[in-house]
Amino acid sequence: MDEQTKKLKKDYLRYLRLQRNMSANTMDAYARDLDKLLVFLENEGKQPEQVVLSDLQTFAAGLHDIGIGPRSQCRILSGVRSFYRFLVMDGYMDNDPTELLESPVLGEHLPEYLTPQEVDQLKASIDLSKPEGHRNRAIIEVLFSCGLRVSELVSLQWSQVYAEERFLRIMGKGSKERLVPISDLALKEVDNYLPWRNSLKIKAGEEDYVFLNRRGGHLTRTMILIMLKEQALEAGIQKTISPHTLRHSFATALLEGGADLRVIQALLGHESIGTTEIYTHLSMQTLRQEVLNHHPRNMRG
């Protein structure tokens, strides 16, 4: 990568951080996706500012050819569009070559979710004689009861927990703050975990993190994922689950309990109601039934 391309990339990432207020994790993802394009252009002997639509179409076709799935292709191309919008906005280019760039068509993807009974089954399978047993039960209950992203869980600190008022103060994507109620059961599971936590030799600077590993450091997203997959196997749950599964289960349980979609949107920290509709797998049939049941033109006297 030549110096000019490195400068463009550096300026773009600074723009994402300062102007779009992106988290470090999101910026890393954008940088990795952008690198795919920059490597392609280097092999083609082109600078980013020289690109035309046909170059990007060749790049997109190459993503398909190397086995990258439609959803990942869409994410990568979304990052490419963002990059070129920045180049136009900052005066590096006069025209945006991505304006007519098409993404692959996606079918509706409905992620797995667990019923409350399956969440109980997952928790019941935990061996509480193991040192981290109560911690793992607390993690599962907090994810299910509060609908947190896994990044929000691993970064959760005691200063964000208001136990008496029964809510958490969560810093979500784009450093946007939201308040999330926490159930009595989730607080009880956290209390049960505290004796083991208090026995740890906690690393300097890690004292305020709620969930710690055996070495006294805060957990990572990968640790949570591995724990949940192993626990699902132990519980005999056949579904493919991840921390996101419990977030989706939270939204699904609220929807099925009659919660308003806008309330669920606020609790999940979604900017768009469309994102919430995907989480809660609202089908057109469900929407149609709501109209049939509740619109005055469909009610019979």
PDB file of C-alpha atoms in Angstrom:
ATOM      1  CA  MET A   1       0.000   0.000   0.000  1.00  0.00           C
ATOM      2  CA  ASP A   2       1.592   3.305  -1.091  1.00  0.00           C
ATOM      3  CA  GLU A   3       1.816   6.408   1.080  1.00  0.00           C
ATOM      4  CA  GLN A   4      -1.112   8.215  -0.578  1.00  0.00           C
ATOM      5  CA  THR A   5      -3.447   5.228  -0.016  1.00  0.00           C
ATOM      6  CA  LYS A   6      -2.255   4.924   3.592  1.00  0.00           C
ATOM      7  CA  LYS A   7      -3.066   8.624   4.084  1.00  0.00           C
ATOM      8  CA  LEU A   8      -6.568   8.190   2.605  1.00  0.00           C
ATOM      9  CA  LYS A   9      -7.224   5.251   4.903  1.00  0.00           C
ATOM     10  CA  LYS A  10      -5.913   7.144   7.950  1.00  0.00           C
ATOM     11  CA  ASP A  11      -8.042  10.226   7.127  1.00  0.00           C
ATOM     12  CA  TYR A  12     -11.121   8.039   6.602  1.00  0.00           C
ATOM     13  CA  LEU A  13     -10.709   6.234   9.933  1.00  0.00           C
ATOM     14  CA  ARG A  14     -10.225   9.567  11.688  1.00  0.00           C
ATOM     15  CA  TYR A  15     -13.478  10.741  10.077  1.00  0.00           C
ATOM     16  CA  LEU A  16     -15.294   7.624  11.357  1.00  0.00           C
ATOM     17  CA  ARG A  17     -13.996   8.230  14.869  1.00  0.00           C
ATOM     18  CA  LEU A  18     -14.528  11.979  15.096  1.00  0.00           C
ATOM     19  CA  GLN A  19     -17.507  12.671  12.823  1.00  0.00           C
ATOM     20  CA  ARG A  20     -19.486   9.434  13.065  1.00  0.00           C
ATOM     21  CA  ASN A  21     -18.512   8.664  16.658  1.00  0.00           C
ATOM     22  CA  MET A  22     -17.854   4.977  15.965  1.00  0.00           C
ATOM     23  CA  SER A  23     -16.628   2.574  18.614  1.00  0.00           C
ATOM     24  CA  ALA A  24     -13.184   0.964  18.319  1.00  0.00           C
ATOM     25  CA  ASN A  25     -14.747  -2.419  17.464  1.00  0.00           C
ATOM     26  CA  THR A  26     -16.866  -0.961  14.636  1.00  0.00           C
ATOM     27  CA  MET A  27     -13.907   0.977  13.263  1.00  0.00           C
ATOM     28  CA  ASP A  28     -11.789  -2.191  13.243  1.00  0.00           C
ATOM     29  CA  ALA A  29     -14.487  -3.960  11.219  1.00  0.00           C
ATOM     30  CA  TYR A  30     -14.676  -1.075   8.710  1.00  0.00           C
ATOM     31  CA  ALA A  31     -10.869  -1.041   8.398  1.00  0.00           C
ATOM     32  CA  ARG A  32     -10.716  -4.802   7.717  1.00  0.00           C
ATOM     33  CA  ASP A  33     -13.400  -4.537   5.042  1.00  0.00           C
ATOM     34  CA  LEU A  34     -11.711  -1.528   3.437  1.00  0.00           C
ATOM     35  CA  ASP A  35      -8.419  -3.436   3.317  1.00  0.00           C
ATOM     36  CA  LYS A  36     -10.074  -6.035   1.070  1.00  0.00           C
ATOM     37  CA  LEU A  37     -10.818  -3.302  -1.478  1.00  0.00           C
ATOM     38  CA  LEU A  38      -7.385  -1.691  -1.152  1.00  0.00           C
ATOM     39  CA  VAL A  39      -5.584  -5.011  -1.738  1.00  0.00           C
ATOM     40  CA  PHE A  40      -7.774  -5.613  -4.807  1.00  0.00           C
ATOM     41  CA  LEU A  41      -6.971  -2.155  -6.186  1.00  0.00           C
ATOM     42  CA  GLU A  42      -3.247  -2.605  -5.530  1.00  0.00           C
ATOM     43  CA  ASN A  43      -3.328  -5.842  -7.545  1.00  0.00           C
ATOM     44  CA  GLU A  44      -5.174  -3.983 -10.324  1.00  0.00           C
ATOM     45  CA  GLY A  45      -2.602  -1.183 -10.292  1.00  0.00           C
ATOM     46  CA  LYS A  46      -5.217   1.468  -9.418  1.00  0.00           C
ATOM     47  CA  GLN A  47      -5.418   4.221  -6.841  1.00  0.00           C
ATOM     48  CA  PRO A  48      -8.685   4.532  -4.873  1.00  0.00           C
ATOM     49  CA  GLU A  49      -9.382   7.937  -6.497  1.00  0.00           C
ATOM     50  CA  GLN A  50      -9.136   6.401 -10.012  1.00  0.00           C
ATOM     51  CA  VAL A  51     -11.881   3.847  -9.438  1.00  0.00           C
ATOM     52  CA  VAL A  52     -14.963   3.656 -11.670  1.00  0.00           C
ATOM     53  CA  LEU A  53     -18.140   1.596 -11.280  1.00  0.00           C
ATOM     54  CA  SER A  54     -16.840  -1.327 -13.374  1.00  0.00           C
ATOM     55  CA  ASP A  55     -13.863  -1.730 -11.012  1.00  0.00           C
ATOM     56  CA  LEU A  56     -16.194  -2.011  -8.035  1.00  0.00           C
ATOM     57  CA  GLN A  57     -18.439  -4.476  -9.861  1.00  0.00           C
ATOM     58  CA  THR A  58     -15.385  -6.664 -10.525  1.00  0.00           C
ATOM     59  CA  PHE A  59     -14.430  -6.379  -6.843  1.00  0.00           C
ATOM     60  CA  ALA A  60     -17.973  -7.350  -5.761  1.00  0.00           C
ATOM     61  CA  ALA A  61     -17.999 -10.345  -8.121  1.00  0.00           C
ATOM     62  CA  GLY A  62     -14.671 -11.433  -6.640  1.00  0.00           C
ATOM     63  CA  LEU A  63     -16.152 -11.474  -3.139  1.00  0.00           C
ATOM     64  CA  HIS A  64     -18.755 -13.956  -4.366  1.00  0.00           C
ATOM     65  CA  ASP A  65     -16.139 -16.048  -6.178  1.00  0.00           C
ATOM     66  CA  ILE A  66     -14.015 -16.558  -3.049  1.00  0.00           C
ATOM     67  CA  GLY A  67     -17.042 -17.801  -1.093  1.00  0.00           C
ATOM     68  CA  ILE A  68     -18.018 -14.737   0.962  1.00  0.00           C
ATOM     69  CA  GLY A  69     -21.743 -14.992   1.775  1.00  0.00           C
ATOM     70  CA  PRO A  70     -24.373 -12.461   0.630  1.00  0.00           C
ATOM     71  CA  ARG A  71     -24.773 -10.876   4.081  1.00  0.00           C
ATOM     72  CA  SER A  72     -21.020 -10.336   4.451  1.00  0.00           C
ATOM     73  CA  GLN A  73     -20.848  -9.021   0.868  1.00  0.00           C
ATOM     74  CA  CYS A  74     -23.524  -6.449   1.741  1.00  0.00           C
ATOM     75  CA  ARG A  75     -21.574  -5.353   4.815  1.00  0.00           C
ATOM     76  CA  ILE A  76     -18.313  -4.993   2.865  1.00  0.00           C
ATOM     77  CA  LEU A  77     -19.982  -3.036   0.042  1.00  0.00           C
ATOM     78  CA  SER A  78     -21.702  -0.792   2.580  1.00  0.00           C
ATOM     79  CA  GLY A  79     -18.242   0.064   3.942  1.00  0.00           C
ATOM     80  CA  VAL A  80     -16.987   0.725   0.400  1.00  0.00           C
ATOM     81  CA  ARG A  81     -19.868   3.163  -0.175  1.00  0.00           C
ATOM     82  CA  SER A  82     -19.067   4.912   3.089  1.00  0.00           C
ATOM     83  CA  PHE A  83     -15.400   5.241   2.049  1.00  0.00           C
ATOM     84  CA  TYR A  84     -16.252   6.799  -1.326  1.00  0.00           C
ATOM     85  CA  ARG A  85     -18.820   9.161   0.165  1.00  0.00           C
ATOM     86  CA  PHE A  86     -16.002  10.385   2.411  1.00  0.00           C
ATOM     87  CA  LEU A  87     -13.611  10.829  -0.562  1.00  0.00           C
ATOM     88  CA  VAL A  88     -16.204  12.953  -2.391  1.00  0.00           C
ATOM     89  CA  MET A  89     -17.103  14.922   0.732  1.00  0.00           C
ATOM     90  CA  ASP A  90     -13.425  15.676   1.470  1.00  0.00           C
ATOM     91  CA  GLY A  91     -12.684  16.722  -2.111  1.00  0.00           C
ATOM     92  CA  TYR A  92     -10.516  13.767  -3.155  1.00  0.00           C
ATOM     93  CA  MET A  93     -13.032  12.897  -5.912  1.00  0.00           C
ATOM     94  CA  ASP A  94     -15.719  14.770  -7.853  1.00  0.00           C
ATOM     95  CA  ASN A  95     -18.099  11.839  -8.420  1.00  0.00           C
ATOM     96  CA  ASP A  96     -19.097   8.859  -6.288  1.00  0.00           C
ATOM     97  CA  PRO A  97     -18.453   5.616  -8.242  1.00  0.00           C
ATOM     98  CA  THR A  98     -20.626   3.599  -5.829  1.00  0.00           C
ATOM     99  CA  GLU A  99     -23.909   5.375  -6.691  1.00  0.00           C
ATOM    100  CA  LEU A 100     -25.046   2.581  -9.036  1.00  0.00           C
ATOM    101  CA  LEU A 101     -23.252  -0.266  -7.220  1.00  0.00           C
ATOM    102  CA  GLU A 102     -25.759  -2.994  -6.364  1.00  0.00           C
ATOM    103  CA  SER A 103     -25.602  -5.329  -3.376  1.00  0.00           C
ATOM    104  CA  PRO A 104     -26.750  -8.965  -3.432  1.00  0.00           C
ATOM    105  CA  VAL A 105     -30.399  -9.530  -2.549  1.00  0.00           C
ATOM    106  CA  LEU A 106     -30.859 -10.998   0.907  1.00  0.00           C
ATOM    107  CA  GLY A 107     -33.621 -13.275   2.027  1.00  0.00           C
ATOM    108  CA  GLU A 108     -35.114 -12.633   5.449  1.00  0.00           C
ATOM    109  CA  HIS A 109     -32.739 -13.962   8.079  1.00  0.00           C
ATOM    110  CA  LEU A 110     -34.449 -14.892  11.307  1.00  0.00           C
ATOM    111  CA  PRO A 111     -31.917 -15.618  14.038  1.00  0.00           C
ATOM    112  CA  GLU A 112     -32.446 -18.413  16.546  1.00  0.00           C
ATOM    113  CA  TYR A 113     -34.015 -17.546  19.865  1.00  0.00           C
ATOM    114  CA  LEU A 114     -34.615 -19.417  23.108  1.00  0.00           C
ATOM    115  CA  THR A 115     -37.876 -19.648  25.015  1.00  0.00           C
ATOM    116  CA  PRO A 116     -37.776 -18.706  28.718  1.00  0.00           C
ATOM    117  CA  GLN A 117     -37.982 -22.446  29.461  1.00  0.00           C
ATOM    118  CA  GLU A 118     -34.888 -23.099  27.322  1.00  0.00           C
ATOM    119  CA  VAL A 119     -33.020 -20.284  29.088  1.00  0.00           C
ATOM    120  CA  ASP A 120     -33.898 -21.977  32.412  1.00  0.00           C
ATOM    121  CA  GLN A 121     -32.703 -25.287  30.939  1.00  0.00           C
ATOM    122  CA  LEU A 122     -29.421 -23.646  29.934  1.00  0.00           C
ATOM    123  CA  LYS A 123     -28.906 -22.226  33.433  1.00  0.00           C
ATOM    124  CA  ALA A 124     -29.906 -25.481  35.156  1.00  0.00           C
ATOM    125  CA  SER A 125     -27.206 -27.391  33.265  1.00  0.00           C
ATOM    126  CA  ILE A 126     -24.422 -25.303  34.841  1.00  0.00           C
ATOM    127  CA  ASP A 127     -22.266 -27.145  37.372  1.00  0.00           C
ATOM    128  CA  LEU A 128     -22.289 -24.836  40.407  1.00  0.00           C
ATOM    129  CA  SER A 129     -19.443 -26.763  42.020  1.00  0.00           C
ATOM    130  CA  LYS A 130     -17.114 -25.190  39.444  1.00  0.00           C
ATOM    131  CA  PRO A 131     -15.602 -21.854  40.529  1.00  0.00           C
ATOM    132  CA  GLU A 132     -17.157 -19.871  37.671  1.00  0.00           C
ATOM    133  CA  GLY A 133     -20.566 -21.623  37.821  1.00  0.00           C
ATOM    134  CA  HIS A 134     -22.481 -18.803  39.510  1.00  0.00           C
ATOM    135  CA  ARG A 135     -20.781 -16.250  37.253  1.00  0.00           C
ATOM    136  CA  ASN A 136     -21.978 -18.092  34.144  1.00  0.00           C
ATOM    137  CA  ARG A 137     -25.539 -18.271  35.484  1.00  0.00           C
ATOM    138  CA  ALA A 138     -25.425 -14.528  36.152  1.00  0.00           C
ATOM    139  CA  ILE A 139     -24.114 -13.823  32.637  1.00  0.00           C
ATOM    140  CA  ILE A 140     -26.904 -15.832  30.996  1.00  0.00           C
ATOM    141  CA  GLU A 141     -29.593 -14.211  33.144  1.00  0.00           C
ATOM    142  CA  VAL A 142     -28.317 -10.657  32.579  1.00  0.00           C
ATOM    143  CA  LEU A 143     -28.110 -11.203  28.801  1.00  0.00           C
ATOM    144  CA  PHE A 144     -31.642 -12.622  28.706  1.00  0.00           C
ATOM    145  CA  SER A 145     -33.218 -10.225  31.221  1.00  0.00           C
ATOM    146  CA  CYS A 146     -31.647  -7.039  29.846  1.00  0.00           C
ATOM    147  CA  GLY A 147     -31.102  -7.754  26.133  1.00  0.00           C
ATOM    148  CA  LEU A 148     -27.518  -6.463  26.178  1.00  0.00           C
ATOM    149  CA  ARG A 149     -25.077  -6.735  23.316  1.00  0.00           C
ATOM    150  CA  VAL A 150     -22.143  -8.967  24.286  1.00  0.00           C
ATOM    151  CA  SER A 151     -19.803  -5.939  23.992  1.00  0.00           C
ATOM    152  CA  GLU A 152     -22.019  -4.122  26.510  1.00  0.00           C
ATOM    153  CA  LEU A 153     -21.922  -7.087  28.904  1.00  0.00           C
ATOM    154  CA  VAL A 154     -18.139  -7.546  28.915  1.00  0.00           C
ATOM    155  CA  SER A 155     -17.602  -3.794  29.435  1.00  0.00           C
ATOM    156  CA  LEU A 156     -20.298  -3.509  32.156  1.00  0.00           C
ATOM    157  CA  GLN A 157     -18.948  -1.796  35.285  1.00  0.00           C
ATOM    158  CA  TRP A 158     -20.314  -1.471  38.814  1.00  0.00           C
ATOM    159  CA  SER A 159     -20.676   2.270  38.303  1.00  0.00           C
ATOM    160  CA  GLN A 160     -23.337   1.448  35.668  1.00  0.00           C
ATOM    161  CA  VAL A 161     -25.367  -0.803  37.992  1.00  0.00           C
ATOM    162  CA  TYR A 162     -28.128   0.866  40.034  1.00  0.00           C
ATOM    163  CA  ALA A 163     -29.323  -2.122  42.062  1.00  0.00           C
ATOM    164  CA  GLU A 164     -31.771  -0.281  44.316  1.00  0.00           C
ATOM    165  CA  GLU A 165     -33.436   1.455  41.373  1.00  0.00           C
ATOM    166  CA  ARG A 166     -33.189  -1.805  39.343  1.00  0.00           C
ATOM    167  CA  PHE A 167     -31.689  -0.493  36.151  1.00  0.00           C
ATOM    168  CA  LEU A 168     -28.406  -0.461  34.227  1.00  0.00           C
ATOM    169  CA  ARG A 169     -26.924   2.578  32.504  1.00  0.00           C
ATOM    170  CA  ILE A 170     -25.618   1.200  29.223  1.00  0.00           C
ATOM    171  CA  MET A 171     -23.262   2.916  26.790  1.00  0.00           C
ATOM    172  CA  GLY A 172     -24.246   1.449  23.422  1.00  0.00           C
ATOM    173  CA  LYS A 173     -23.160   1.881  19.819  1.00  0.00           C
ATOM    174  CA  GLY A 174     -21.967   5.351  18.897  1.00  0.00           C
ATOM    175  CA  SER A 175     -21.522   6.133  22.611  1.00  0.00           C
ATOM    176  CA  LYS A 176     -25.296   6.483  22.982  1.00  0.00           C
ATOM    177  CA  GLU A 177     -26.510   5.993  26.517  1.00  0.00           C
ATOM    178  CA  ARG A 178     -29.712   4.167  27.461  1.00  0.00           C
ATOM    179  CA  LEU A 179     -31.299   2.934  30.686  1.00  0.00           C
ATOM    180  CA  VAL A 180     -32.270  -0.744  30.833  1.00  0.00           C
ATOM    181  CA  PRO A 181     -34.327  -2.273  33.662  1.00  0.00           C
ATOM    182  CA  ILE A 182     -32.759  -5.294  35.370  1.00  0.00           C
ATOM    183  CA  SER A 183     -34.910  -7.998  36.946  1.00  0.00           C
ATOM    184  CA  ASP A 184     -34.786  -9.131  40.561  1.00  0.00           C
ATOM    185  CA  LEU A 185     -33.737 -12.586  39.344  1.00  0.00           C
ATOM    186  CA  ALA A 186     -30.783 -11.160  37.395  1.00  0.00           C
ATOM    187  CA  LEU A 187     -29.683  -9.144  40.452  1.00  0.00           C
ATOM    188  CA  LYS A 188     -29.979 -12.260  42.611  1.00  0.00           C
ATOM    189  CA  GLU A 189     -27.782 -14.245  40.198  1.00  0.00           C
ATOM    190  CA  VAL A 190     -25.191 -11.450  40.286  1.00  0.00           C
ATOM    191  CA  ASP A 191     -25.279 -11.497  44.120  1.00  0.00           C
ATOM    192  CA  ASN A 192     -24.712 -15.275  44.086  1.00  0.00           C
ATOM    193  CA  TYR A 193     -21.608 -14.744  41.923  1.00  0.00           C
ATOM    194  CA  LEU A 194     -20.062 -12.133  44.223  1.00  0.00           C
ATOM    195  CA  PRO A 195     -18.428 -14.486  46.806  1.00  0.00           C
ATOM    196  CA  TRP A 196     -16.311 -16.092  44.065  1.00  0.00           C
ATOM    197  CA  ARG A 197     -15.549 -12.709  42.478  1.00  0.00           C
ATOM    198  CA  ASN A 198     -14.453 -11.315  45.838  1.00  0.00           C
ATOM    199  CA  SER A 199     -12.034 -14.236  46.269  1.00  0.00           C
ATOM    200  CA  LEU A 200     -10.138 -13.340  43.073  1.00  0.00           C
ATOM    201  CA  LYS A 201      -6.884 -11.441  42.878  1.00  0.00           C
ATOM    202  CA  ILE A 202      -8.201  -8.654  40.641  1.00  0.00           C
ATOM    203  CA  LYS A 203      -5.798  -7.032  38.194  1.00  0.00           C
ATOM    204  CA  ALA A 204      -5.018  -3.349  38.602  1.00  0.00           C
ATOM    205  CA  GLY A 205      -7.445  -1.259  36.581  1.00  0.00           C
ATOM    206  CA  GLU A 206     -10.011  -4.081  36.324  1.00  0.00           C
ATOM    207  CA  GLU A 207     -11.674  -3.542  39.704  1.00  0.00           C
ATOM    208  CA  ASP A 208     -14.830  -1.893  38.348  1.00  0.00           C
ATOM    209  CA  TYR A 209     -15.682  -4.581  35.776  1.00  0.00           C
ATOM    210  CA  VAL A 210     -18.647  -6.704  36.882  1.00  0.00           C
ATOM    211  CA  PHE A 211     -17.716  -9.957  35.147  1.00  0.00           C
ATOM    212  CA  LEU A 212     -14.174 -11.286  35.571  1.00  0.00           C
ATOM    213  CA  ASN A 213     -12.236 -14.380  34.540  1.00  0.00           C
ATOM    214  CA  ARG A 214     -10.253 -16.644  36.880  1.00  0.00           C
ATOM    215  CA  ARG A 215      -7.178 -14.437  36.514  1.00  0.00           C
ATOM    216  CA  GLY A 216      -9.036 -11.345  37.716  1.00  0.00           C
ATOM    217  CA  GLY A 217      -9.335  -9.661  34.321  1.00  0.00           C
ATOM    218  CA  HIS A 218     -12.500  -8.676  32.462  1.00  0.00           C
ATOM    219  CA  LEU A 219     -14.001 -11.169  30.029  1.00  0.00           C
ATOM    220  CA  THR A 220     -13.846 -11.029  26.232  1.00  0.00           C
ATOM    221  CA  ARG A 221     -16.646 -11.600  23.723  1.00  0.00           C
ATOM    222  CA  THR A 222     -14.962 -14.824  22.590  1.00  0.00           C
ATOM    223  CA  MET A 223     -14.952 -16.200  26.152  1.00  0.00           C
ATOM    224  CA  ILE A 224     -18.716 -15.607  26.429  1.00  0.00           C
ATOM    225  CA  LEU A 225     -19.366 -17.241  23.045  1.00  0.00           C
ATOM    226  CA  ILE A 226     -17.356 -20.356  23.939  1.00  0.00           C
ATOM    227  CA  MET A 227     -19.057 -20.643  27.329  1.00  0.00           C
ATOM    228  CA  LEU A 228     -22.548 -20.444  25.822  1.00  0.00           C
ATOM    229  CA  LYS A 229     -21.818 -22.989  23.088  1.00  0.00           C
ATOM    230  CA  GLU A 230     -20.393 -25.443  25.620  1.00  0.00           C
ATOM    231  CA  GLN A 231     -23.346 -24.885  27.944  1.00  0.00           C
ATOM    232  CA  ALA A 232     -25.893 -25.413  25.158  1.00  0.00           C
ATOM    233  CA  LEU A 233     -24.225 -28.746  24.407  1.00  0.00           C
ATOM    234  CA  GLU A 234     -24.374 -29.655  28.097  1.00  0.00           C
ATOM    235  CA  ALA A 235     -28.067 -28.668  28.264  1.00  0.00           C
ATOM    236  CA  GLY A 236     -28.968 -30.701  25.192  1.00  0.00           C
ATOM    237  CA  ILE A 237     -30.162 -27.623  23.280  1.00  0.00           C
ATOM    238  CA  GLN A 238     -29.895 -28.322  19.555  1.00  0.00           C
ATOM    239  CA  LYS A 239     -30.109 -24.700  18.395  1.00  0.00           C
ATOM    240  CA  THR A 240     -26.956 -22.864  17.337  1.00  0.00           C
ATOM    241  CA  ILE A 241     -26.684 -20.176  19.992  1.00  0.00           C
ATOM    242  CA  SER A 242     -24.476 -17.189  20.730  1.00  0.00           C
ATOM    243  CA  PRO A 243     -24.717 -14.123  23.008  1.00  0.00           C
ATOM    244  CA  HIS A 244     -26.833 -12.516  20.283  1.00  0.00           C
ATOM    245  CA  THR A 245     -29.337 -15.389  20.655  1.00  0.00           C
ATOM    246  CA  LEU A 246     -30.104 -14.267  24.211  1.00  0.00           C
ATOM    247  CA  ARG A 247     -30.513 -10.639  23.082  1.00  0.00           C
ATOM    248  CA  HIS A 248     -32.957 -11.805  20.427  1.00  0.00           C
ATOM    249  CA  SER A 249     -34.715 -14.018  22.989  1.00  0.00           C
ATOM    250  CA  PHE A 250     -35.179 -10.946  25.218  1.00  0.00           C
ATOM    251  CA  ALA A 251     -36.861  -9.035  22.356  1.00  0.00           C
ATOM    252  CA  THR A 252     -38.996 -12.025  21.364  1.00  0.00           C
ATOM    253  CA  ALA A 253     -40.205 -12.593  24.936  1.00  0.00           C
ATOM    254  CA  LEU A 254     -41.204  -8.921  25.215  1.00  0.00           C
ATOM    255  CA  LEU A 255     -43.022  -8.982  21.878  1.00  0.00           C
ATOM    256  CA  GLU A 256     -44.914 -12.154  22.741  1.00  0.00           C
ATOM    257  CA  GLY A 257     -45.801 -10.618  26.113  1.00  0.00           C
ATOM    258  CA  GLY A 258     -47.472  -7.703  24.332  1.00  0.00           C
ATOM    259  CA  ALA A 259     -44.766  -5.004  24.553  1.00  0.00           C
ATOM    260  CA  ASP A 260     -44.907  -2.152  22.049  1.00  0.00           C
ATOM    261  CA  LEU A 261     -42.321  -2.349  19.281  1.00  0.00           C
ATOM    262  CA  ARG A 262     -41.096   1.187  20.057  1.00  0.00           C
ATOM    263  CA  VAL A 263     -40.415   0.169  23.662  1.00  0.00           C
ATOM    264  CA  ILE A 264     -38.393  -2.827  22.463  1.00  0.00           C
ATOM    265  CA  GLN A 265     -36.509  -0.525  20.073  1.00  0.00           C
ATOM    266  CA  ALA A 266     -35.546   1.781  22.956  1.00  0.00           C
ATOM    267  CA  LEU A 267     -34.474  -1.094  25.220  1.00  0.00           C
ATOM    268  CA  LEU A 268     -32.290  -2.636  22.506  1.00  0.00           C
ATOM    269  CA  GLY A 269     -30.773   0.723  21.590  1.00  0.00           C
ATOM    270  CA  HIS A 270     -31.733   0.561  17.901  1.00  0.00           C
ATOM    271  CA  GLU A 271     -31.724   3.750  15.850  1.00  0.00           C
ATOM    272  CA  SER A 272     -34.140   2.292  13.293  1.00  0.00           C
ATOM    273  CA  ILE A 273     -37.454   0.579  13.989  1.00  0.00           C
ATOM    274  CA  GLY A 274     -36.687  -1.535  10.909  1.00  0.00           C
ATOM    275  CA  THR A 275     -33.810  -3.186  12.758  1.00  0.00           C
ATOM    276  CA  THR A 276     -36.135  -4.014  15.636  1.00  0.00           C
ATOM    277  CA  GLU A 277     -38.640  -5.604  13.272  1.00  0.00           C
ATOM    278  CA  ILE A 278     -35.925  -7.974  12.046  1.00  0.00           C
ATOM    279  CA  TYR A 279     -35.021  -8.911  15.632  1.00  0.00           C
ATOM    280  CA  THR A 280     -38.599  -9.640  16.520  1.00  0.00           C
ATOM    281  CA  HIS A 281     -39.283 -11.530  13.278  1.00  0.00           C
ATOM    282  CA  LEU A 282     -42.533  -9.737  12.528  1.00  0.00           C
ATOM    283  CA  SER A 283     -43.978 -11.421   9.461  1.00  0.00           C
ATOM    284  CA  MET A 284     -46.419  -9.865   7.053  1.00  0.00           C
ATOM    285  CA  GLN A 285     -48.942 -12.421   8.267  1.00  0.00           C
ATOM    286  CA  THR A 286     -48.579 -11.116  11.825  1.00  0.00           C
ATOM    287  CA  LEU A 287     -49.032  -7.528  10.661  1.00  0.00           C
ATOM    288  CA  ARG A 288     -52.063  -8.488   8.572  1.00  0.00           C
ATOM    289  CA  GLN A 289     -53.631 -10.268  11.552  1.00  0.00           C
ATOM    290  CA  GLU A 290     -53.149  -7.180  13.711  1.00  0.00           C
ATOM    291  CA  VAL A 291     -55.056  -5.095  11.162  1.00  0.00           C
ATOM    292  CA  LEU A 292     -57.813  -7.699  10.923  1.00  0.00           C
ATOM    293  CA  ASN A 293     -58.151  -7.810  14.701  1.00  0.00           C
ATOM    294  CA  HIS A 294     -57.884  -4.136  15.547  1.00  0.00           C
ATOM    295  CA  HIS A 295     -58.793  -1.853  12.629  1.00  0.00           C
ATOM    296  CA  PRO A 296     -62.363  -0.507  12.849  1.00  0.00           C
ATOM    297  CA  ARG A 297     -63.045  -1.376   9.187  1.00  0.00           C
ATOM    298  CA  ASN A 298     -62.543  -5.054  10.016  1.00  0.00           C
ATOM    299  CA  MET A 299     -64.553  -5.173  13.236  1.00  0.00           C
ATOM    300  CA  ARG A 300     -68.017  -6.640  13.024  1.00  0.00           C
ATOM    301  CA  GLY A 301     -70.866  -5.330  15.073  1.00  0.00           C
TER     302      GLY A 301
END
